[in-house]
mmCIF file of C-alpha atoms in Angstrom:
data_model
loop_
_atom_site.group_PDB
_atom_site.id
_atom_site.type_symbol
_atom_site.label_atom_id
_atom_site.label_comp_id
_atom_site.label_asym_id
_atom_site.label_seq_id
_atom_site.Cartn_x
_atom_site.Cartn_y
_atom_site.Cartn_z
ATOM 1 C CA MET A 19 -188.085 -109.906 -108.691
ATOM 2 C CA ARG A 20 -190.665 -107.884 -106.773
ATOM 3 C CA ILE A 21 -189.104 -106.711 -103.545
ATOM 4 C CA LEU A 22 -190.779 -104.801 -100.810
ATOM 5 C CA VAL A 23 -188.674 -102.304 -98.490
ATOM 6 C CA THR A 24 -190.480 -100.999 -95.513
ATOM 7 C CA GLY A 25 -188.615 -97.786 -94.074
ATOM 8 C CA ALA A 26 -187.562 -96.894 -97.485
ATOM 9 C CA LYS A 27 -186.931 -93.600 -96.822
ATOM 10 C CA GLY A 28 -184.737 -94.281 -93.696
ATOM 11 C CA PHE A 29 -181.100 -94.309 -93.548
ATOM 12 C CA ILE A 30 -180.623 -98.258 -94.428
ATOM 13 C CA GLY A 31 -183.475 -98.156 -96.616
ATOM 14 C CA LYS A 32 -182.452 -95.252 -99.018
ATOM 15 C CA ASN A 33 -178.981 -96.756 -99.196
ATOM 16 C CA LEU A 34 -180.623 -100.240 -100.193
ATOM 17 C CA ILE A 35 -182.867 -99.056 -102.661
ATOM 18 C CA THR A 36 -180.130 -97.081 -104.337
ATOM 19 C CA GLU A 37 -177.883 -100.047 -104.855
ATOM 20 C CA LEU A 38 -180.677 -102.317 -105.834
ATOM 21 C CA ARG A 39 -181.290 -100.092 -108.623
ATOM 22 C CA ASN A 40 -177.534 -99.956 -109.561
ATOM 23 C CA ARG A 41 -177.820 -103.797 -109.832
ATOM 24 C CA LYS A 42 -180.908 -103.380 -112.078
ATOM 25 C CA TYR A 43 -183.538 -104.563 -109.759
ATOM 26 C CA THR A 44 -186.558 -102.570 -111.051
ATOM 27 C CA GLU A 45 -189.560 -103.724 -109.197
ATOM 28 C CA ILE A 46 -189.137 -102.218 -105.866
ATOM 29 C CA PHE A 47 -192.097 -101.577 -103.635
ATOM 30 C CA GLU A 48 -191.156 -98.769 -101.391
ATOM 31 C CA TYR A 49 -193.156 -98.358 -98.135
ATOM 32 C CA ASP A 50 -192.611 -95.665 -95.480
ATOM 33 C CA ARG A 51 -194.687 -93.698 -92.842
ATOM 34 C CA ASP A 52 -195.974 -91.428 -95.365
ATOM 35 C CA THR A 53 -197.102 -94.165 -97.819
ATOM 36 C CA ASP A 54 -200.996 -94.858 -98.265
ATOM 37 C CA PRO A 55 -201.459 -97.703 -95.827
ATOM 38 C CA SER A 56 -203.878 -99.296 -98.221
ATOM 39 C CA LEU A 57 -200.615 -100.042 -100.421
ATOM 40 C CA LEU A 58 -199.229 -102.436 -97.602
ATOM 41 C CA ASP A 59 -201.827 -105.003 -98.750
ATOM 42 C CA VAL A 60 -201.157 -104.552 -102.445
ATOM 43 C CA PHE A 61 -197.242 -105.141 -101.986
ATOM 44 C CA CYS A 62 -197.588 -107.909 -99.606
ATOM 45 C CA LYS A 63 -199.661 -109.738 -102.179
ATOM 46 C CA GLU A 64 -197.156 -109.451 -104.786
ATOM 47 C CA ALA A 65 -193.685 -109.293 -103.233
ATOM 48 C CA ASP A 66 -191.151 -111.932 -103.634
ATOM 49 C CA PHE A 67 -188.905 -110.751 -100.906
ATOM 50 C CA VAL A 68 -189.420 -108.454 -98.001
ATOM 51 C CA PHE A 69 -186.842 -106.258 -96.486
ATOM 52 C CA HIS A 70 -188.490 -104.841 -93.310
ATOM 53 C CA LEU A 71 -186.226 -101.898 -92.239
ATOM 54 C CA ALA A 72 -189.155 -99.874 -90.896
ATOM 55 C CA GLY A 73 -188.760 -99.179 -87.000
ATOM 56 C CA VAL A 74 -188.603 -96.625 -84.246
ATOM 57 C CA ASN A 75 -185.614 -95.433 -82.621
ATOM 58 C CA ARG A 76 -186.269 -92.257 -80.612
ATOM 59 C CA PRO A 77 -189.954 -91.799 -80.187
ATOM 60 C CA LYS A 78 -191.366 -89.085 -78.058
ATOM 61 C CA GLU A 79 -193.056 -91.434 -75.837
ATOM 62 C CA GLN A 80 -191.856 -95.041 -74.727
ATOM 63 C CA PHE A 81 -195.012 -96.731 -75.946
ATOM 64 C CA GLU A 82 -194.184 -95.927 -79.151
ATOM 65 C CA PHE A 83 -191.174 -98.406 -79.172
ATOM 66 C CA MET A 84 -193.654 -101.176 -79.180
ATOM 67 C CA LYS A 85 -195.979 -99.577 -81.450
ATOM 68 C CA GLY A 86 -193.473 -98.918 -84.187
ATOM 69 C CA ASN A 87 -191.226 -101.607 -83.623
ATOM 70 C CA PHE A 88 -193.640 -104.652 -82.879
ATOM 71 C CA GLU A 89 -197.319 -103.591 -83.964
ATOM 72 C CA PHE A 90 -196.227 -102.637 -87.455
ATOM 73 C CA THR A 91 -194.361 -106.009 -87.831
ATOM 74 C CA SER A 92 -197.617 -107.709 -86.969
ATOM 75 C CA ASN A 93 -199.529 -105.837 -89.493
ATOM 76 C CA LEU A 94 -196.904 -106.753 -92.242
ATOM 77 C CA LEU A 95 -196.878 -110.300 -91.358
ATOM 78 C CA ASP A 96 -200.771 -110.554 -91.161
ATOM 79 C CA SER A 97 -200.884 -108.981 -94.562
ATOM 80 C CA LEU A 98 -198.522 -111.549 -95.961
ATOM 81 C CA LYS A 99 -200.409 -114.366 -94.398
ATOM 82 C CA LYS A 100 -203.621 -112.935 -95.731
ATOM 83 C CA TYR A 101 -202.282 -113.738 -99.269
ATOM 84 C CA ASN A 102 -200.547 -116.815 -98.204
ATOM 85 C CA ASN A 103 -197.476 -115.286 -99.425
ATOM 86 C CA THR A 104 -194.525 -117.191 -97.965
ATOM 87 C CA CYS A 105 -191.960 -115.185 -99.554
ATOM 88 C CA PRO A 106 -188.780 -114.660 -97.395
ATOM 89 C CA VAL A 107 -188.872 -111.895 -94.872
ATOM 90 C CA MET A 108 -185.782 -110.118 -93.524
ATOM 91 C CA ILE A 109 -186.082 -107.891 -90.414
ATOM 92 C CA SER A 110 -183.621 -105.378 -89.076
ATOM 93 C CA SER A 111 -183.180 -105.771 -85.332
ATOM 94 C CA SER A 112 -180.537 -104.577 -83.039
ATOM 95 C CA ILE A 113 -177.949 -105.876 -80.737
ATOM 96 C CA GLN A 114 -179.895 -103.949 -78.013
ATOM 97 C CA ALA A 115 -182.514 -106.653 -78.175
ATOM 98 C CA GLU A 116 -180.365 -108.382 -75.658
ATOM 99 C CA LEU A 117 -180.773 -105.449 -73.205
ATOM 100 C CA ASP A 118 -183.430 -104.723 -70.881
ATOM 101 C CA ASN A 119 -184.726 -101.338 -72.116
ATOM 102 C CA PRO A 120 -187.952 -100.287 -73.806
ATOM 103 C CA TYR A 121 -186.030 -100.116 -77.406
ATOM 104 C CA GLY A 122 -184.505 -103.474 -76.872
ATOM 105 C CA GLU A 123 -187.614 -105.005 -75.640
ATOM 106 C CA SER A 124 -189.549 -103.950 -78.797
ATOM 107 C CA LYS A 125 -186.897 -105.210 -81.045
ATOM 108 C CA LYS A 126 -186.673 -108.443 -79.199
ATOM 109 C CA ALA A 127 -190.706 -108.758 -79.520
ATOM 110 C CA GLY A 128 -190.304 -108.170 -83.251
ATOM 111 C CA GLU A 129 -187.708 -110.985 -83.643
ATOM 112 C CA ASP A 130 -189.846 -113.373 -81.676
ATOM 113 C CA LEU A 131 -192.921 -112.655 -83.844
ATOM 114 C CA LEU A 132 -191.016 -113.105 -86.979
ATOM 115 C CA PHE A 133 -189.433 -116.347 -85.761
ATOM 116 C CA SER A 134 -193.181 -117.522 -84.554
ATOM 117 C CA TYR A 135 -194.265 -116.724 -88.227
ATOM 118 C CA GLY A 136 -191.765 -118.544 -89.850
ATOM 119 C CA GLU A 137 -192.417 -121.595 -88.000
ATOM 120 C CA GLU A 138 -196.317 -121.251 -88.623
ATOM 121 C CA THR A 139 -196.026 -120.538 -92.235
ATOM 122 C CA GLY A 140 -192.888 -122.236 -93.290
ATOM 123 C CA ALA A 141 -191.481 -118.904 -94.700
ATOM 124 C CA LYS A 142 -187.807 -118.137 -94.557
ATOM 125 C CA VAL A 143 -187.203 -115.543 -92.015
ATOM 126 C CA ILE A 144 -183.768 -113.840 -91.799
ATOM 127 C CA VAL A 145 -183.051 -111.576 -88.574
ATOM 128 C CA TYR A 146 -180.154 -109.244 -88.472
ATOM 129 C CA ARG A 147 -179.028 -107.842 -85.283
ATOM 130 C CA PHE A 148 -176.991 -104.865 -86.340
ATOM 131 C CA PRO A 149 -174.772 -102.853 -84.011
ATOM 132 C CA ASN A 150 -174.282 -99.103 -84.897
ATOM 133 C CA VAL A 151 -174.685 -98.455 -88.523
ATOM 134 C CA PHE A 152 -172.933 -95.339 -90.078
ATOM 135 C CA GLY A 153 -172.362 -93.874 -93.578
ATOM 136 C CA LYS A 154 -173.934 -91.255 -95.952
ATOM 137 C CA TRP A 155 -177.475 -90.022 -95.384
ATOM 138 C CA CYS A 156 -177.805 -90.996 -91.658
ATOM 139 C CA ARG A 157 -179.682 -88.618 -89.692
ATOM 140 C CA PRO A 158 -177.240 -86.388 -87.258
ATOM 141 C CA ASN A 159 -178.235 -85.758 -83.681
ATOM 142 C CA TYR A 160 -180.662 -88.508 -83.772
ATOM 143 C CA ASN A 161 -179.337 -91.947 -82.962
ATOM 144 C CA SER A 162 -175.904 -92.079 -84.721
ATOM 145 C CA VAL A 163 -172.854 -90.684 -82.749
ATOM 146 C CA VAL A 164 -170.920 -90.920 -86.007
ATOM 147 C CA ALA A 165 -173.419 -88.935 -88.092
ATOM 148 C CA THR A 166 -173.736 -86.445 -85.016
ATOM 149 C CA PHE A 167 -170.011 -86.065 -84.831
ATOM 150 C CA CYS A 168 -169.717 -85.617 -88.505
ATOM 151 C CA HIS A 169 -172.382 -83.231 -88.981
ATOM 152 C CA ASN A 170 -171.490 -81.003 -85.907
ATOM 153 C CA ILE A 171 -167.593 -80.910 -86.657
ATOM 154 C CA ALA A 172 -168.406 -80.065 -90.223
ATOM 155 C CA HIS A 173 -170.589 -77.362 -89.407
ATOM 156 C CA ASP A 174 -168.408 -75.897 -86.565
ATOM 157 C CA LEU A 175 -170.688 -76.966 -83.962
ATOM 158 C CA SER A 176 -169.758 -78.567 -80.490
ATOM 159 C CA ILE A 177 -169.588 -82.157 -79.866
ATOM 160 C CA LYS A 178 -170.083 -83.788 -76.424
ATOM 161 C CA VAL A 179 -167.984 -86.715 -75.500
ATOM 162 C CA ASN A 180 -168.791 -88.069 -71.946
ATOM 163 C CA ASP A 181 -166.066 -90.932 -71.996
ATOM 164 C CA ARG A 182 -163.532 -91.098 -74.452
ATOM 165 C CA SER A 183 -162.736 -94.763 -73.540
ATOM 166 C CA VAL A 184 -166.287 -96.174 -74.504
ATOM 167 C CA ILE A 185 -165.658 -98.876 -77.071
ATOM 168 C CA MET A 186 -167.868 -98.644 -80.373
ATOM 169 C CA THR A 187 -168.966 -101.292 -82.470
ATOM 170 C CA LEU A 188 -169.797 -100.330 -85.881
ATOM 171 C CA VAL A 189 -170.736 -101.520 -89.331
ATOM 172 C CA TYR A 190 -170.388 -99.458 -92.431
ATOM 173 C CA ILE A 191 -173.602 -99.058 -94.593
ATOM 174 C CA ASP A 192 -171.961 -100.264 -97.756
ATOM 175 C CA ASP A 193 -171.196 -103.564 -96.109
ATOM 176 C CA VAL A 194 -174.593 -103.637 -94.742
ATOM 177 C CA VAL A 195 -176.040 -103.082 -97.986
ATOM 178 C CA SER A 196 -173.970 -105.803 -99.576
ATOM 179 C CA GLU A 197 -174.863 -108.295 -97.043
ATOM 180 C CA LEU A 198 -178.647 -107.490 -97.546
ATOM 181 C CA ILE A 199 -178.156 -108.314 -101.047
ATOM 182 C CA ASN A 200 -176.309 -111.296 -100.089
ATOM 183 C CA ALA A 201 -179.506 -112.463 -98.266
ATOM 184 C CA LEU A 202 -181.763 -111.460 -101.136
ATOM 185 C CA GLN A 203 -179.750 -113.987 -103.338
ATOM 186 C CA GLY A 204 -180.002 -116.681 -100.421
ATOM 187 C CA LYS A 205 -176.267 -115.984 -99.315
ATOM 188 C CA GLU A 206 -176.848 -114.330 -95.933
ATOM 189 C CA ASN A 207 -174.057 -114.507 -93.242
ATOM 190 C CA LYS A 208 -176.119 -116.793 -90.534
ATOM 191 C CA ILE A 209 -174.519 -117.493 -87.198
ATOM 192 C CA GLY A 210 -176.778 -119.604 -85.024
ATOM 193 C CA SER A 211 -180.248 -118.244 -85.143
ATOM 194 C CA PHE A 212 -179.368 -114.632 -86.296
ATOM 195 C CA CYS A 213 -177.569 -113.083 -89.355
ATOM 196 C CA GLU A 214 -174.665 -110.657 -89.084
ATOM 197 C CA VAL A 215 -172.686 -108.319 -91.261
ATOM 198 C CA PRO A 216 -169.398 -110.019 -91.576
ATOM 199 C CA VAL A 217 -167.253 -106.779 -91.280
ATOM 200 C CA VAL A 218 -167.228 -105.025 -87.913
ATOM 201 C CA HIS A 219 -165.230 -102.315 -86.561
ATOM 202 C CA THR A 220 -164.360 -101.470 -82.918
ATOM 203 C CA ILE A 221 -162.933 -98.099 -81.970
ATOM 204 C CA THR A 222 -163.096 -95.864 -78.907
ATOM 205 C CA LEU A 223 -165.428 -92.948 -79.009
ATOM 206 C CA GLY A 224 -162.502 -90.566 -78.405
ATOM 207 C CA GLU A 225 -160.520 -92.008 -81.443
ATOM 208 C CA ILE A 226 -163.481 -91.488 -83.589
ATOM 209 C CA ALA A 227 -163.743 -87.754 -82.388
ATOM 210 C CA ASP A 228 -160.138 -87.287 -82.967
ATOM 211 C CA LEU A 229 -160.136 -88.649 -86.498
ATOM 212 C CA ILE A 230 -162.982 -86.496 -87.605
ATOM 213 C CA TYR A 231 -161.467 -83.277 -86.138
ATOM 214 C CA SER A 232 -158.122 -84.412 -87.970
ATOM 215 C CA PHE A 233 -160.376 -84.775 -91.375
ATOM 216 C CA LYS A 234 -161.447 -81.104 -90.750
ATOM 217 C CA LYS A 235 -158.062 -79.741 -89.877
ATOM 218 C CA SER A 236 -156.752 -81.560 -93.147
ATOM 219 C CA ARG A 237 -157.913 -78.638 -95.249
ATOM 220 C CA GLU A 238 -155.455 -76.332 -93.474
ATOM 221 C CA ASN A 239 -152.361 -78.776 -93.116
ATOM 222 C CA ARG A 240 -153.037 -80.544 -96.553
ATOM 223 C CA LEU A 241 -152.371 -83.995 -94.838
ATOM 224 C CA VAL A 242 -154.541 -86.750 -96.220
ATOM 225 C CA PRO A 243 -156.005 -89.274 -93.985
ATOM 226 C CA ASN A 244 -154.364 -92.852 -93.752
ATOM 227 C CA MET A 245 -156.354 -94.604 -96.467
ATOM 228 C CA SER A 246 -154.625 -97.695 -95.891
ATOM 229 C CA ASP A 247 -156.783 -98.163 -92.698
ATOM 230 C CA GLU A 248 -160.053 -99.265 -93.711
ATOM 231 C CA PHE A 249 -161.984 -97.513 -90.917
ATOM 232 C CA THR A 250 -160.299 -94.399 -91.412
ATOM 233 C CA LYS A 251 -160.975 -94.674 -95.299
ATOM 234 C CA ILE A 252 -164.726 -95.234 -94.721
ATOM 235 C CA LEU A 253 -164.803 -92.556 -92.007
ATOM 236 C CA TYR A 254 -163.555 -89.972 -94.195
ATOM 237 C CA SER A 255 -166.053 -90.875 -96.907
ATOM 238 C CA THR A 256 -168.688 -90.459 -94.398
ATOM 239 C CA TYR A 257 -167.476 -87.092 -93.096
ATOM 240 C CA LEU A 258 -167.360 -85.536 -96.511
ATOM 241 C CA SER A 259 -171.132 -86.539 -97.183
ATOM 242 C CA TYR A 260 -171.888 -84.047 -94.068
ATOM 243 C CA LEU A 261 -170.006 -80.777 -95.477
ATOM 244 C CA PRO A 262 -172.198 -77.938 -95.893
ATOM 245 C CA GLU A 263 -173.084 -77.593 -99.489
ATOM 246 C CA ASP A 264 -171.546 -74.227 -99.630
ATOM 247 C CA GLN A 265 -168.165 -75.412 -98.496
ATOM 248 C CA PHE A 266 -167.261 -78.185 -100.747
ATOM 249 C CA SER A 267 -164.269 -76.281 -101.971
ATOM 250 C CA TYR A 268 -161.374 -74.619 -100.054
ATOM 251 C CA ASP A 269 -158.485 -72.329 -100.857
ATOM 252 C CA LEU A 270 -154.670 -73.400 -101.086
ATOM 253 C CA LYS A 271 -151.729 -71.016 -100.281
ATOM 254 C CA MET A 272 -149.991 -70.037 -103.505
ATOM 255 C CA ASN A 273 -146.388 -69.084 -103.229
ATOM 256 C CA VAL A 274 -146.332 -66.648 -106.167
ATOM 257 C CA ASP A 275 -143.284 -64.575 -107.340
ATOM 258 C CA GLU A 276 -142.173 -63.279 -110.784
ATOM 259 C CA ARG A 277 -141.088 -66.676 -111.960
ATOM 260 C CA GLY A 278 -144.594 -68.079 -111.645
ATOM 261 C CA SER A 279 -146.276 -70.008 -108.362
ATOM 262 C CA PHE A 280 -145.700 -73.060 -106.332
ATOM 263 C CA THR A 281 -148.658 -74.507 -104.340
ATOM 264 C CA GLU A 282 -148.850 -77.491 -101.996
ATOM 265 C CA PHE A 283 -151.715 -79.769 -102.863
ATOM 266 C CA ILE A 284 -151.760 -82.672 -100.594
ATOM 267 C CA LYS A 285 -149.282 -84.305 -98.087
ATOM 268 C CA SER A 286 -149.104 -87.567 -96.269
ATOM 269 C CA PRO A 287 -146.607 -88.934 -93.637
ATOM 270 C CA ASP A 288 -145.753 -92.084 -95.639
ATOM 271 C CA ARG A 289 -146.919 -91.328 -99.287
ATOM 272 C CA GLY A 290 -145.152 -87.990 -99.704
ATOM 273 C CA GLN A 291 -146.517 -84.730 -101.175
ATOM 274 C CA VAL A 292 -148.065 -83.490 -104.259
ATOM 275 C CA SER A 293 -147.667 -79.771 -105.520
ATOM 276 C CA VAL A 294 -148.496 -77.638 -108.592
ATOM 277 C CA ASN A 295 -145.662 -75.664 -110.073
ATOM 278 C CA ILE A 296 -146.500 -73.016 -112.610
ATOM 279 C CA SER A 297 -143.453 -71.500 -114.555
ATOM 280 C CA LYS A 298 -143.495 -68.361 -116.600
ATOM 281 C CA PRO A 299 -142.232 -68.498 -120.091
ATOM 282 C CA GLY A 300 -138.512 -68.436 -120.161
ATOM 283 C CA ILE A 301 -138.211 -69.090 -116.589
ATOM 284 C CA THR A 302 -135.734 -71.584 -115.165
ATOM 285 C CA LYS A 303 -136.578 -73.233 -111.725
ATOM 286 C CA GLY A 304 -134.733 -75.642 -109.746
ATOM 287 C CA ASN A 305 -130.992 -76.004 -109.873
ATOM 288 C CA HIS A 306 -130.501 -77.961 -106.781
ATOM 289 C CA TRP A 307 -130.146 -81.797 -106.084
ATOM 290 C CA HIS A 308 -130.872 -83.959 -102.971
ATOM 291 C CA HIS A 309 -129.393 -86.825 -100.938
ATOM 292 C CA THR A 310 -132.459 -88.971 -100.100
ATOM 293 C CA LYS A 311 -135.505 -86.847 -101.316
ATOM 294 C CA ASN A 312 -136.728 -87.823 -104.711
ATOM 295 C CA GLU A 313 -139.450 -86.573 -107.100
ATOM 296 C CA LYS A 314 -141.570 -86.992 -109.996
ATOM 297 C CA PHE A 315 -142.513 -84.345 -112.455
ATOM 298 C CA LEU A 316 -145.382 -84.454 -114.779
ATOM 299 C CA VAL A 317 -146.033 -81.493 -117.185
ATOM 300 C CA VAL A 318 -149.688 -81.188 -117.837
ATOM 301 C CA SER A 319 -149.767 -77.875 -119.773
ATOM 302 C CA GLY A 320 -146.992 -76.115 -121.933
ATOM 303 C CA LYS A 321 -143.712 -77.245 -122.906
ATOM 304 C CA GLY A 322 -140.159 -77.307 -121.449
ATOM 305 C CA VAL A 323 -136.980 -79.117 -120.692
ATOM 306 C CA ILE A 324 -135.825 -80.900 -117.526
ATOM 307 C CA ARG A 325 -132.016 -81.005 -117.235
ATOM 308 C CA PHE A 326 -129.832 -83.345 -115.158
ATOM 309 C CA ARG A 327 -126.323 -83.324 -114.052
ATOM 310 C CA LYS A 328 -124.648 -85.878 -111.721
ATOM 311 C CA ILE A 329 -123.099 -83.538 -109.215
ATOM 312 C CA ASP A 330 -119.638 -85.384 -109.897
ATOM 313 C CA SER A 331 -119.948 -85.151 -113.639
ATOM 314 C CA ASP A 332 -119.938 -82.581 -116.614
ATOM 315 C CA VAL A 333 -122.428 -84.372 -118.707
ATOM 316 C CA VAL A 334 -125.741 -82.723 -118.852
ATOM 317 C CA LEU A 335 -128.856 -84.785 -119.864
ATOM 318 C CA GLU A 336 -131.947 -83.211 -121.281
ATOM 319 C CA TYR A 337 -135.622 -84.523 -121.185
ATOM 320 C CA PHE A 338 -138.026 -82.415 -123.403
ATOM 321 C CA VAL A 339 -141.542 -82.320 -121.969
ATOM 322 C CA SER A 340 -144.810 -81.265 -123.030
ATOM 323 C CA GLY A 341 -148.627 -81.076 -121.974
ATOM 324 C CA ASP A 342 -149.314 -82.809 -125.248
ATOM 325 C CA LYS A 343 -147.848 -86.110 -124.044
ATOM 326 C CA MET A 344 -148.376 -87.504 -120.527
ATOM 327 C CA GLU A 345 -144.811 -88.493 -119.511
ATOM 328 C CA VAL A 346 -143.315 -88.684 -115.794
ATOM 329 C CA VAL A 347 -139.906 -87.837 -115.260
ATOM 330 C CA ASP A 348 -138.156 -89.348 -112.092
ATOM 331 C CA ILE A 349 -135.604 -87.077 -110.505
ATOM 332 C CA PRO A 350 -132.963 -89.457 -108.833
ATOM 333 C CA THR A 351 -130.699 -88.446 -105.907
ATOM 334 C CA GLY A 352 -127.491 -87.309 -106.481
ATOM 335 C CA TYR A 353 -128.269 -85.381 -109.430
ATOM 336 C CA THR A 354 -128.719 -81.618 -109.754
ATOM 337 C CA HIS A 355 -131.565 -80.648 -111.949
ATOM 338 C CA ASN A 356 -133.713 -77.671 -113.054
ATOM 339 C CA ILE A 357 -136.836 -77.294 -115.228
ATOM 340 C CA GLU A 358 -137.194 -74.469 -118.048
ATOM 341 C CA ASN A 359 -140.349 -73.356 -119.722
ATOM 342 C CA LEU A 360 -139.428 -73.392 -123.493
ATOM 343 C CA GLY A 361 -143.028 -72.022 -124.484
ATOM 344 C CA ASN A 362 -145.017 -68.776 -124.781
ATOM 345 C CA THR A 363 -147.424 -69.808 -122.324
ATOM 346 C CA ASP A 364 -147.199 -70.768 -118.644
ATOM 347 C CA MET A 365 -145.898 -74.200 -118.040
ATOM 348 C CA VAL A 366 -147.760 -76.317 -115.391
ATOM 349 C CA THR A 367 -146.142 -79.405 -113.610
ATOM 350 C CA ILE A 368 -147.267 -81.501 -111.128
ATOM 351 C CA MET A 369 -144.817 -82.514 -108.732
ATOM 352 C CA TRP A 370 -144.533 -85.353 -106.316
ATOM 353 C CA ALA A 371 -141.844 -85.723 -103.475
ATOM 354 C CA ASN A 372 -141.423 -88.856 -101.703
ATOM 355 C CA GLU A 373 -141.586 -86.795 -98.398
ATOM 356 C CA PRO A 374 -143.626 -83.646 -97.301
ATOM 357 C CA PHE A 375 -141.155 -80.601 -97.014
ATOM 358 C CA ASP A 376 -139.516 -80.232 -93.601
ATOM 359 C CA PRO A 377 -138.001 -76.808 -93.280
ATOM 360 C CA GLU A 378 -135.721 -78.232 -90.450
ATOM 361 C CA LYS A 379 -134.384 -80.897 -92.781
ATOM 362 C CA PRO A 380 -135.020 -79.625 -96.483
ATOM 363 C CA ASP A 381 -132.363 -81.963 -98.119
ATOM 364 C CA THR A 382 -132.079 -79.367 -100.949
ATOM 365 C CA TYR A 383 -128.623 -78.105 -101.996
ATOM 366 C CA TYR A 384 -128.071 -75.461 -104.366
ATOM 367 C CA LEU A 385 -126.060 -76.462 -107.617
ATOM 368 C CA GLU A 386 -126.332 -74.945 -111.027
ATOM 369 C CA VAL A 387 -126.986 -77.815 -113.588
#
């Protein structure tokens, strides 16, 4: 299938083409503002489907709205008519097409032109009115508040929030791309005369800013975002794509003593805490128990033994562990426990606790095994 994508280097175009290639579509005609104009005729002659994503969002002069959003659409459709190519044509419009402003008027003019083209030629026309689209590769400080907030906060730049209560309607780029590929396969989500991305998110501008600031702070407090909330999950993925390339990594605080070290890795309010424990040869750590706190130990390097004793019993249980065998050991409540390094090298243990450590309520009581 030969697919023409206009605006190929734009935000949506780049993501769409990348996923089309992932899905083994190989004949993709990429057209952008720096493409040789003569190629438009060549592509329009051979295309089996057109994704018309090219457009103007923030021109220097208002007349450029109509030139970029209407005139180029007219040229594209004229080229298709020239070769009697009645392949399906999809156009990216905007919910602003309903508004009385230069951008909205130019988008509405493009829509009307495409509908007229469909009536004239019998070609299938597909018009998507997108709300705000966000995700990786979107240009910051241009026409996306999410891209601007993510970029600026990640780069320690200021952001401007005029009204925190403004409600934003957003669609995520992966959902947009999935819907566009549905359209390519004849399964578009059509509501009346227009098509829509079925997954839409509504959230206030202030909440978006707060979330992104919390993502930045998570490197310090090690609190991972609430990934059970779909919008938080995809916004966090978007934020990470705007990190400065020399700041992908960050340090953790290692609590070091003569026995080894203990380092908190990540925390969450409802999924507990993950830490890395390093024990020197011959060292025993622990000898304590918990009422409610419970843990999981996974030795990933070295070898040792985990010992348990119910606090009202004299019976000691032993579990021998090694990095040669991935084995998780649960630490039940009411059992005092310790872990001893039996090897000649450092023993590394991944430890999960069901709650983040709270110094005001540690729920940890010393008792020799």
